[in-house]
PDB file of C-alpha atoms in Angstrom:
ATOM      1  CA  MET A   1     -20.316  57.649 -91.427  1.00 66.00           C
ATOM      2  CA  ILE A   2     -20.975  54.900 -88.503  1.00 72.00           C
ATOM      3  CA  ARG A   3     -20.934  51.140 -89.212  1.00 82.00           C
ATOM      4  CA  PRO A   4     -24.384  49.697 -89.836  1.00 79.00           C
ATOM      5  CA  GLU A   5     -23.439  47.068 -86.730  1.00 82.00           C
ATOM      6  CA  LEU A   6     -22.759  50.094 -83.991  1.00 90.00           C
ATOM      7  CA  THR A   7     -26.306  51.770 -85.024  1.00 96.00           C
ATOM      8  CA  ASP A   8     -29.008  51.704 -83.111  1.00 97.00           C
ATOM      9  CA  GLU A   9     -30.138  49.150 -84.558  1.00 97.00           C
ATOM     10  CA  GLY A  10     -27.398  47.025 -84.915  1.00 97.00           C
ATOM     11  CA  CYS A  11     -27.016  46.971 -81.279  1.00 98.00           C
ATOM     12  CA  MET A  12     -29.773  45.814 -80.071  1.00 98.00           C
ATOM     13  CA  ARG A  13     -29.671  43.331 -82.725  1.00 98.00           C
ATOM     14  CA  LEU A  14     -27.339  42.277 -80.576  1.00 98.00           C
ATOM     15  CA  ALA A  15     -28.495  42.491 -77.980  1.00 98.00           C
ATOM     16  CA  LEU A  16     -31.594  40.542 -78.778  1.00 98.00           C
ATOM     17  CA  ARG A  17     -28.974  38.381 -79.693  1.00 98.00           C
ATOM     18  CA  LEU A  18     -27.302  38.218 -75.597  1.00 98.00           C
ATOM     19  CA  ALA A  19     -30.927  37.803 -74.294  1.00 98.00           C
ATOM     20  CA  GLU A  20     -31.989  34.463 -76.799  1.00 98.00           C
ATOM     21  CA  GLU A  21     -28.384  33.420 -73.732  1.00 98.00           C
ATOM     22  CA  ALA A  22     -29.950  35.027 -71.544  1.00 98.00           C
ATOM     23  CA  GLU A  23     -33.557  32.921 -72.084  1.00 97.00           C
ATOM     24  CA  ALA A  24     -31.300  29.354 -72.502  1.00 97.00           C
ATOM     25  CA  ALA A  25     -29.967  29.456 -69.466  1.00 97.00           C
ATOM     26  CA  GLY A  26     -33.070  30.195 -67.537  1.00 95.00           C
ATOM     27  CA  GLU A  27     -33.432  33.813 -67.924  1.00 97.00           C
ATOM     28  CA  VAL A  28     -35.088  36.393 -68.261  1.00 98.00           C
ATOM     29  CA  PRO A  29     -34.844  37.641 -72.010  1.00 98.00           C
ATOM     30  CA  VAL A  30     -33.504  40.397 -71.344  1.00 98.00           C
ATOM     31  CA  GLY A  31     -30.001  41.039 -73.088  1.00 98.00           C
ATOM     32  CA  ALA A  32     -27.912  44.830 -72.947  1.00 98.00           C
ATOM     33  CA  VAL A  33     -24.441  46.556 -74.881  1.00 98.00           C
ATOM     34  CA  VAL A  34     -23.223  49.834 -73.807  1.00 98.00           C
ATOM     35  CA  ARG A  35     -21.165  52.130 -77.019  1.00 98.00           C
ATOM     36  CA  HIS A  36     -18.609  54.460 -77.079  1.00 97.00           C
ATOM     37  CA  GLY A  37     -17.648  56.145 -80.087  1.00 94.00           C
ATOM     38  CA  ASP A  38     -17.333  53.897 -82.329  1.00 92.00           C
ATOM     39  CA  ARG A  39     -16.743  50.888 -80.007  1.00 95.00           C
ATOM     40  CA  ILE A  40     -18.957  48.197 -78.354  1.00 97.00           C
ATOM     41  CA  VAL A  41     -17.823  48.292 -74.768  1.00 98.00           C
ATOM     42  CA  ALA A  42     -19.980  46.519 -71.984  1.00 98.00           C
ATOM     43  CA  ARG A  43     -22.224  42.899 -73.570  1.00 98.00           C
ATOM     44  CA  ALA A  44     -24.291  41.282 -70.984  1.00 98.00           C
ATOM     45  CA  ARG A  45     -27.148  39.390 -70.314  1.00 98.00           C
ATOM     46  CA  ASN A  46     -29.548  38.631 -67.664  1.00 98.00           C
ATOM     47  CA  GLN A  47     -28.019  37.061 -64.953  1.00 98.00           C
ATOM     48  CA  VAL A  48     -30.181  36.631 -61.834  1.00 98.00           C
ATOM     49  CA  GLU A  49     -30.994  32.913 -60.988  1.00 97.00           C
ATOM     50  CA  MET A  50     -27.685  31.702 -62.622  1.00 97.00           C
ATOM     51  CA  LEU A  51     -25.924  34.093 -59.672  1.00 98.00           C
ATOM     52  CA  ARG A  52     -28.510  34.437 -57.868  1.00 98.00           C
ATOM     53  CA  ASP A  53     -28.772  38.368 -57.181  1.00 98.00           C
ATOM     54  CA  ALA A  54     -31.498  40.236 -57.771  1.00 98.00           C
ATOM     55  CA  THR A  55     -29.025  42.530 -59.351  1.00 98.00           C
ATOM     56  CA  ALA A  56     -27.938  41.544 -61.497  1.00 98.00           C
ATOM     57  CA  HIS A  57     -29.458  42.602 -64.551  1.00 98.00           C
ATOM     58  CA  ALA A  58     -28.658  42.844 -68.263  1.00 98.00           C
ATOM     59  CA  GLU A  59     -28.503  47.170 -67.371  1.00 98.00           C
ATOM     60  CA  MET A  60     -26.249  46.914 -64.586  1.00 98.00           C
ATOM     61  CA  ILE A  61     -23.435  44.939 -65.375  1.00 98.00           C
ATOM     62  CA  ALA A  62     -23.647  46.177 -68.196  1.00 98.00           C
ATOM     63  CA  LEU A  63     -22.854  49.754 -66.593  1.00 98.00           C
ATOM     64  CA  THR A  64     -19.830  47.985 -64.515  1.00 98.00           C
ATOM     65  CA  GLN A  65     -18.707  46.380 -67.621  1.00 98.00           C
ATOM     66  CA  ALA A  66     -18.651  50.380 -69.680  1.00 98.00           C
ATOM     67  CA  SER A  67     -17.412  51.693 -66.094  1.00 98.00           C
ATOM     68  CA  ALA A  68     -13.365  49.418 -66.231  1.00 98.00           C
ATOM     69  CA  ALA A  69     -13.544  49.770 -70.012  1.00 98.00           C
ATOM     70  CA  VAL A  70     -13.662  53.859 -70.184  1.00 98.00           C
ATOM     71  CA  GLY A  71     -12.343  53.538 -67.059  1.00 98.00           C
ATOM     72  CA  ASP A  72     -14.244  55.852 -64.998  1.00 98.00           C
ATOM     73  CA  TRP A  73     -18.345  56.245 -63.740  1.00 98.00           C
ATOM     74  CA  ARG A  74     -18.909  58.850 -65.585  1.00 98.00           C
ATOM     75  CA  LEU A  75     -20.389  57.249 -68.681  1.00 98.00           C
ATOM     76  CA  THR A  76     -21.878  60.614 -70.381  1.00 98.00           C
ATOM     77  CA  GLU A  77     -20.515  59.273 -74.354  1.00 98.00           C
ATOM     78  CA  CYS A  78     -22.133  56.432 -73.750  1.00 98.00           C
ATOM     79  CA  THR A  79     -25.510  54.498 -74.986  1.00 98.00           C
ATOM     80  CA  LEU A  80     -26.509  52.274 -73.613  1.00 98.00           C
ATOM     81  CA  VAL A  81     -28.564  49.359 -75.582  1.00 98.00           C
ATOM     82  CA  VAL A  82     -31.303  47.470 -73.461  1.00 98.00           C
ATOM     83  CA  THR A  83     -34.421  44.967 -74.851  1.00 98.00           C
ATOM     84  CA  LYS A  84     -36.485  45.910 -72.607  1.00 98.00           C
ATOM     85  CA  GLU A  85     -37.550  49.485 -70.936  1.00 98.00           C
ATOM     86  CA  PRO A  86     -35.517  49.824 -67.759  1.00 98.00           C
ATOM     87  CA  CYS A  87     -37.233  49.450 -63.748  1.00 98.00           C
ATOM     88  CA  ALA A  88     -36.137  51.484 -61.551  1.00 98.00           C
ATOM     89  CA  MET A  89     -33.256  49.849 -60.020  1.00 98.00           C
ATOM     90  CA  CYS A  90     -31.318  49.989 -63.372  1.00 98.00           C
ATOM     91  CA  ALA A  91     -32.763  53.535 -64.370  1.00 98.00           C
ATOM     92  CA  GLY A  92     -31.462  54.626 -61.230  1.00 97.00           C
ATOM     93  CA  ALA A  93     -28.120  53.428 -62.002  1.00 98.00           C
ATOM     94  CA  MET A  94     -28.056  54.786 -66.104  1.00 98.00           C
ATOM     95  CA  VAL A  95     -28.843  58.259 -63.432  1.00 98.00           C
ATOM     96  CA  ASN A  96     -26.343  58.161 -61.093  1.00 97.00           C
ATOM     97  CA  ALA A  97     -23.226  56.740 -63.633  1.00 98.00           C
ATOM     98  CA  ARG A  98     -23.744  60.174 -65.235  1.00 98.00           C
ATOM     99  CA  LEU A  99     -25.232  57.790 -69.530  1.00 98.00           C
ATOM    100  CA  GLY A 100     -25.306  60.307 -72.058  1.00 98.00           C
ATOM    101  CA  ARG A 101     -28.595  57.590 -74.007  1.00 98.00           C
ATOM    102  CA  LEU A 102     -30.495  55.181 -73.195  1.00 98.00           C
ATOM    103  CA  VAL A 103     -31.883  53.263 -75.685  1.00 98.00           C
ATOM    104  CA  TYR A 104     -34.790  50.219 -75.183  1.00 98.00           C
ATOM    105  CA  GLY A 105     -36.315  47.815 -77.342  1.00 98.00           C
ATOM    106  CA  CYS A 106     -40.324  46.992 -76.023  1.00 98.00           C
ATOM    107  CA  PRO A 107     -41.946  49.378 -73.319  1.00 98.00           C
ATOM    108  CA  ASP A 108     -43.130  47.876 -69.990  1.00 97.00           C
ATOM    109  CA  PRO A 109     -45.650  49.820 -69.076  1.00 96.00           C
ATOM    110  CA  ARG A 110     -45.877  47.686 -65.486  1.00 96.00           C
ATOM    111  CA  MET A 111     -42.317  48.554 -64.202  1.00 96.00           C
ATOM    112  CA  GLY A 112     -40.745  50.459 -66.940  1.00 98.00           C
ATOM    113  CA  ALA A 113     -38.473  53.165 -65.938  1.00 98.00           C
ATOM    114  CA  ALA A 114     -37.942  54.977 -68.944  1.00 98.00           C
ATOM    115  CA  GLY A 115     -41.507  57.158 -68.893  1.00 95.00           C
ATOM    116  CA  SER A 116     -44.267  53.936 -69.039  1.00 96.00           C
ATOM    117  CA  ALA A 117     -44.543  53.159 -64.942  1.00 97.00           C
ATOM    118  CA  LEU A 118     -42.408  56.324 -63.900  1.00 96.00           C
ATOM    119  CA  GLN A 119     -40.149  58.862 -65.305  1.00 96.00           C
ATOM    120  CA  ILE A 120     -36.611  58.015 -63.179  1.00 97.00           C
ATOM    121  CA  THR A 121     -34.187  58.952 -67.055  1.00 97.00           C
ATOM    122  CA  ASP A 122     -36.008  61.644 -66.951  1.00 95.00           C
ATOM    123  CA  PHE A 123     -37.622  62.792 -63.975  1.00 94.00           C
ATOM    124  CA  PRO A 124     -36.911  67.180 -62.333  1.00 90.00           C
ATOM    125  CA  GLY A 125     -34.451  67.512 -59.513  1.00 86.00           C
ATOM    126  CA  MET A 126     -32.423  65.237 -60.830  1.00 86.00           C
ATOM    127  CA  LEU A 127     -27.880  65.687 -60.974  1.00 87.00           C
ATOM    128  CA  HIS A 128     -28.587  64.272 -64.198  1.00 96.00           C
ATOM    129  CA  ARG A 129     -30.709  63.022 -66.852  1.00 96.00           C
ATOM    130  CA  VAL A 130     -30.515  60.963 -69.384  1.00 98.00           C
ATOM    131  CA  GLU A 131     -31.258  60.879 -73.357  1.00 98.00           C
ATOM    132  CA  VAL A 132     -34.248  57.902 -74.439  1.00 98.00           C
ATOM    133  CA  THR A 133     -34.997  56.712 -77.281  1.00 98.00           C
ATOM    134  CA  GLY A 134     -37.943  53.595 -76.906  1.00 98.00           C
ATOM    135  CA  GLY A 135     -39.230  51.532 -79.735  1.00 98.00           C
ATOM    136  CA  VAL A 136     -35.842  49.672 -80.946  1.00 98.00           C
ATOM    137  CA  LEU A 137     -37.411  47.037 -83.146  1.00 98.00           C
ATOM    138  CA  SER A 138     -39.883  46.530 -80.055  1.00 98.00           C
ATOM    139  CA  ALA A 139     -41.727  43.727 -82.076  1.00 98.00           C
ATOM    140  CA  ALA A 140     -38.509  41.499 -81.854  1.00 98.00           C
ATOM    141  CA  CYS A 141     -38.350  42.477 -77.694  1.00 98.00           C
ATOM    142  CA  GLN A 142     -41.294  41.345 -77.342  1.00 98.00           C
ATOM    143  CA  ALA A 143     -42.507  38.556 -78.597  1.00 98.00           C
ATOM    144  CA  LEU A 144     -38.725  37.046 -77.204  1.00 98.00           C
ATOM    145  CA  LEU A 145     -41.137  38.237 -73.698  1.00 97.00           C
ATOM    146  CA  GLN A 146     -43.798  37.749 -74.651  1.00 97.00           C
ATOM    147  CA  GLU A 147     -43.235  34.156 -76.231  1.00 97.00           C
ATOM    148  CA  PHE A 148     -40.466  32.980 -72.331  1.00 96.00           C
ATOM    149  CA  PHE A 149     -43.500  33.957 -71.049  1.00 95.00           C
ATOM    150  CA  ARG A 150     -45.709  31.540 -72.371  1.00 95.00           C
ATOM    151  CA  ARG A 151     -43.918  28.933 -72.073  1.00 93.00           C
ATOM    152  CA  ARG A 152     -43.512  29.606 -68.925  1.00 91.00           C
ATOM    153  CA  ARG A 153     -46.454  29.259 -67.377  1.00 92.00           C
ATOM    154  CA  GLN A 154     -47.355  26.967 -69.458  1.00 91.00           C
ATOM    155  CA  GLU A 155     -44.185  24.823 -67.864  1.00 88.00           C
ATOM    156  CA  GLU A 156     -46.550  26.179 -64.125  1.00 87.00           C
ATOM    157  CA  LYS A 157     -49.973  24.760 -65.253  1.00 85.00           C
ATOM    158  CA  GLY A 158     -48.411  21.204 -66.640  1.00 79.00           C
ATOM    159  CA  GLY A 159     -46.751  20.961 -63.153  1.00 60.00           C
ATOM    160  CA  ARG A 160     -50.387  20.368 -61.224  1.00 52.00           C
ATOM    161  CA  GLU A 161     -52.696  18.194 -62.123  1.00 47.00           C
ATOM    162  CA  ASP A 162     -54.674  19.864 -60.737  1.00 45.00           C
ATOM    163  CA  GLY A 163     -54.668  23.306 -62.183  1.00 43.00           C
ATOM    164  CA  GLN A 164     -54.372  24.850 -59.230  1.00 43.00           C
ATOM    165  CA  ILE A 165     -50.874  26.748 -57.660  1.00 38.00           C
ATOM    166  CA  GLY A 166     -49.169  25.237 -54.427  1.00 40.00           C
ATOM    167  CA  GLN A 167     -49.746  22.515 -51.987  1.00 35.00           C
TER     168      GLN A 167
END
């Protein structure tokens, strides 16, 4: 039997903690973990602002860590668990890494590339297709993101007397 912390839900709880760390650091709150067999081989959070790098998404960092831990760029025996449906860049990296499985929390109707806005993880003609499970602890993942962006909008609005963007 699989240990509770290694189930999809257990891994998502860890990813949520990483997302909270990202938020505390001023990043969009997204966290990711990679499971390989009976162990976690990668833990990451968004670091776009800190690194000033548009590619420093939690998923990208986690894939790099997982490849180093497994000793191969092919991650066919790995599951990546992330709080939000991946964007096109991250989904493409998952396909290129031959990721075995993706588990995500909440969908992203505007940018999600695992079935919501785009379908990269299961696109016909790709050399690899990633098995996808969505909606794990979706409400908690979505609430974290919504609260982050609500606060950000309030801060932007509060910083201007006239409520207008710009000078």
